[in-house]
């Protein structure tokens, strides 16, 4: 969390989006920020880190079991429904 303090302060951000893909090619990156922060190595998922230190991992039904098994302690796994959009789901939290 301390690694992100400068980012939160610099951009006056309340949350940081954690992805598992390269911003330019949109291809899955093995050692992504999503993996480093949450422990999740699946090819589809999104994470949110809040300024207060909460970590949310959003996954669709294909990754529910994998996320539960691989998520680091303290990561809140949000099991989205099939077809549910990340932006719709994240607004609930």
PDB file of C-alpha atoms in Angstrom:
ATOM      1  CA  UNK A   1       0.000   0.000   0.000  1.00  0.00           C
ATOM      2  CA  UNK A   2       2.878   2.342   0.783  1.00  0.00           C
ATOM      3  CA  UNK A   3       4.057   1.974  -2.835  1.00  0.00           C
ATOM      4  CA  UNK A   4       0.820   3.581  -3.992  1.00  0.00           C
ATOM      5  CA  UNK A   5       0.745   6.488  -1.533  1.00  0.00           C
ATOM      6  CA  UNK A   6       2.607   8.780  -3.959  1.00  0.00           C
ATOM      7  CA  UNK A   7       0.176   7.940  -6.760  1.00  0.00           C
ATOM      8  CA  UNK A   8      -2.868   8.656  -4.594  1.00  0.00           C
ATOM      9  CA  UNK A   9      -1.333  11.944  -3.456  1.00  0.00           C
ATOM     10  CA  UNK A  10      -0.001  13.067  -6.837  1.00  0.00           C
ATOM     11  CA  UNK A  11      -3.291  12.557  -8.667  1.00  0.00           C
ATOM     12  CA  UNK A  12      -5.590  13.214  -5.704  1.00  0.00           C
ATOM     13  CA  UNK A  13      -7.098   9.819  -6.435  1.00  0.00           C
ATOM     14  CA  UNK A  14      -9.449   7.836  -4.247  1.00  0.00           C
ATOM     15  CA  UNK A  15      -9.045   4.564  -6.180  1.00  0.00           C
ATOM     16  CA  UNK A  16      -6.601   2.896  -8.554  1.00  0.00           C
ATOM     17  CA  UNK A  17      -7.675   0.410 -11.226  1.00  0.00           C
ATOM     18  CA  UNK A  18      -5.532  -2.733 -11.321  1.00  0.00           C
ATOM     19  CA  UNK A  19      -5.467  -4.582 -14.616  1.00  0.00           C
ATOM     20  CA  UNK A  20      -3.782  -7.686 -15.908  1.00  0.00           C
ATOM     21  CA  UNK A  21      -3.149  -6.472 -19.436  1.00  0.00           C
ATOM     22  CA  UNK A  22      -0.749  -4.200 -21.221  1.00  0.00           C
ATOM     23  CA  UNK A  23      -2.247  -0.751 -21.851  1.00  0.00           C
ATOM     24  CA  UNK A  24      -1.075  -0.706 -25.457  1.00  0.00           C
ATOM     25  CA  UNK A  25      -1.564  -4.243 -26.737  1.00  0.00           C
ATOM     26  CA  UNK A  26      -4.350  -5.271 -24.331  1.00  0.00           C
ATOM     27  CA  UNK A  27      -2.631  -8.643 -24.022  1.00  0.00           C
ATOM     28  CA  UNK A  28      -2.477 -10.526 -20.721  1.00  0.00           C
ATOM     29  CA  UNK A  29       0.707  -9.708 -18.798  1.00  0.00           C
ATOM     30  CA  UNK A  30       1.992 -12.509 -16.573  1.00  0.00           C
ATOM     31  CA  UNK A  31       3.443 -10.323 -13.810  1.00  0.00           C
ATOM     32  CA  UNK A  32       0.757  -7.635 -13.895  1.00  0.00           C
ATOM     33  CA  UNK A  33      -0.091  -5.129 -11.192  1.00  0.00           C
ATOM     34  CA  UNK A  34      -3.340  -7.058 -10.643  1.00  0.00           C
ATOM     35  CA  UNK A  35      -1.315 -10.180  -9.840  1.00  0.00           C
ATOM     36  CA  UNK A  36       1.186  -8.364  -7.627  1.00  0.00           C
ATOM     37  CA  UNK A  37      -1.493  -6.730  -5.491  1.00  0.00           C
ATOM     38  CA  UNK A  38      -4.193  -9.433  -5.387  1.00  0.00           C
ATOM     39  CA  UNK A  39      -2.375 -12.700  -6.130  1.00  0.00           C
ATOM     40  CA  UNK A  40      -4.799 -13.482  -8.990  1.00  0.00           C
ATOM     41  CA  UNK A  41      -3.185 -14.802 -12.188  1.00  0.00           C
ATOM     42  CA  UNK A  42      -6.271 -15.446 -14.289  1.00  0.00           C
ATOM     43  CA  UNK A  43      -6.500 -13.927 -17.745  1.00  0.00           C
ATOM     44  CA  UNK A  44      -9.713 -12.014 -16.981  1.00  0.00           C
ATOM     45  CA  UNK A  45     -10.316  -9.876 -13.942  1.00  0.00           C
ATOM     46  CA  UNK A  46     -10.138  -6.334 -12.658  1.00  0.00           C
ATOM     47  CA  UNK A  47      -8.954  -4.992  -9.341  1.00  0.00           C
ATOM     48  CA  UNK A  48      -9.583  -1.815  -7.418  1.00  0.00           C
ATOM     49  CA  UNK A  49      -7.311  -0.449  -4.708  1.00  0.00           C
ATOM     50  CA  UNK A  50      -8.789   2.272  -2.533  1.00  0.00           C
ATOM     51  CA  UNK A  51      -6.954   5.045  -0.749  1.00  0.00           C
ATOM     52  CA  UNK A  52      -8.068   3.501   2.552  1.00  0.00           C
ATOM     53  CA  UNK A  53      -6.308   0.234   1.647  1.00  0.00           C
ATOM     54  CA  UNK A  54      -9.248  -1.886   0.580  1.00  0.00           C
ATOM     55  CA  UNK A  55      -8.550  -4.231  -2.323  1.00  0.00           C
ATOM     56  CA  UNK A  56     -11.351  -5.601  -4.486  1.00  0.00           C
ATOM     57  CA  UNK A  57     -10.958  -8.309  -7.129  1.00  0.00           C
ATOM     58  CA  UNK A  58     -13.791  -8.564  -9.666  1.00  0.00           C
ATOM     59  CA  UNK A  59     -14.096 -11.831 -11.609  1.00  0.00           C
ATOM     60  CA  UNK A  60     -16.720 -13.444 -13.797  1.00  0.00           C
ATOM     61  CA  UNK A  61     -18.020 -16.999 -13.117  1.00  0.00           C
ATOM     62  CA  UNK A  62     -15.185 -18.654 -15.056  1.00  0.00           C
ATOM     63  CA  UNK A  63     -12.749 -17.483 -12.378  1.00  0.00           C
ATOM     64  CA  UNK A  64     -14.717 -17.668  -9.112  1.00  0.00           C
ATOM     65  CA  UNK A  65     -12.867 -20.716  -7.757  1.00  0.00           C
ATOM     66  CA  UNK A  66      -9.442 -19.610  -8.961  1.00  0.00           C
ATOM     67  CA  UNK A  67      -9.902 -16.154  -7.425  1.00  0.00           C
ATOM     68  CA  UNK A  68     -10.966 -17.575  -4.056  1.00  0.00           C
ATOM     69  CA  UNK A  69      -7.930 -19.872  -3.981  1.00  0.00           C
ATOM     70  CA  UNK A  70      -5.315 -17.388  -5.180  1.00  0.00           C
ATOM     71  CA  UNK A  71      -6.409 -14.081  -3.652  1.00  0.00           C
ATOM     72  CA  UNK A  72      -4.100 -12.725  -0.982  1.00  0.00           C
ATOM     73  CA  UNK A  73      -5.375 -12.243   2.550  1.00  0.00           C
ATOM     74  CA  UNK A  74      -7.547  -9.147   2.805  1.00  0.00           C
ATOM     75  CA  UNK A  75      -8.560  -9.091  -0.869  1.00  0.00           C
ATOM     76  CA  UNK A  76     -12.337  -8.971  -1.269  1.00  0.00           C
ATOM     77  CA  UNK A  77     -13.305 -11.235  -4.158  1.00  0.00           C
ATOM     78  CA  UNK A  78     -16.387  -9.975  -5.972  1.00  0.00           C
ATOM     79  CA  UNK A  79     -18.022 -12.788  -7.920  1.00  0.00           C
ATOM     80  CA  UNK A  80     -19.795 -11.172 -10.837  1.00  0.00           C
ATOM     81  CA  UNK A  81     -22.626 -12.897 -12.671  1.00  0.00           C
ATOM     82  CA  UNK A  82     -22.251 -14.146 -16.240  1.00  0.00           C
ATOM     83  CA  UNK A  83     -22.627 -11.185 -18.571  1.00  0.00           C
ATOM     84  CA  UNK A  84     -22.367  -8.613 -15.782  1.00  0.00           C
ATOM     85  CA  UNK A  85     -20.204  -5.652 -16.752  1.00  0.00           C
ATOM     86  CA  UNK A  86     -17.317  -4.524 -14.534  1.00  0.00           C
ATOM     87  CA  UNK A  87     -18.507  -0.912 -14.536  1.00  0.00           C
ATOM     88  CA  UNK A  88     -21.947  -1.982 -13.347  1.00  0.00           C
ATOM     89  CA  UNK A  89     -20.504  -4.190 -10.643  1.00  0.00           C
ATOM     90  CA  UNK A  90     -17.912  -1.740  -9.323  1.00  0.00           C
ATOM     91  CA  UNK A  91     -20.564   0.927  -8.738  1.00  0.00           C
ATOM     92  CA  UNK A  92     -22.018  -1.257  -5.978  1.00  0.00           C
ATOM     93  CA  UNK A  93     -18.827  -0.920  -3.951  1.00  0.00           C
TER      94      UNK A  93
END
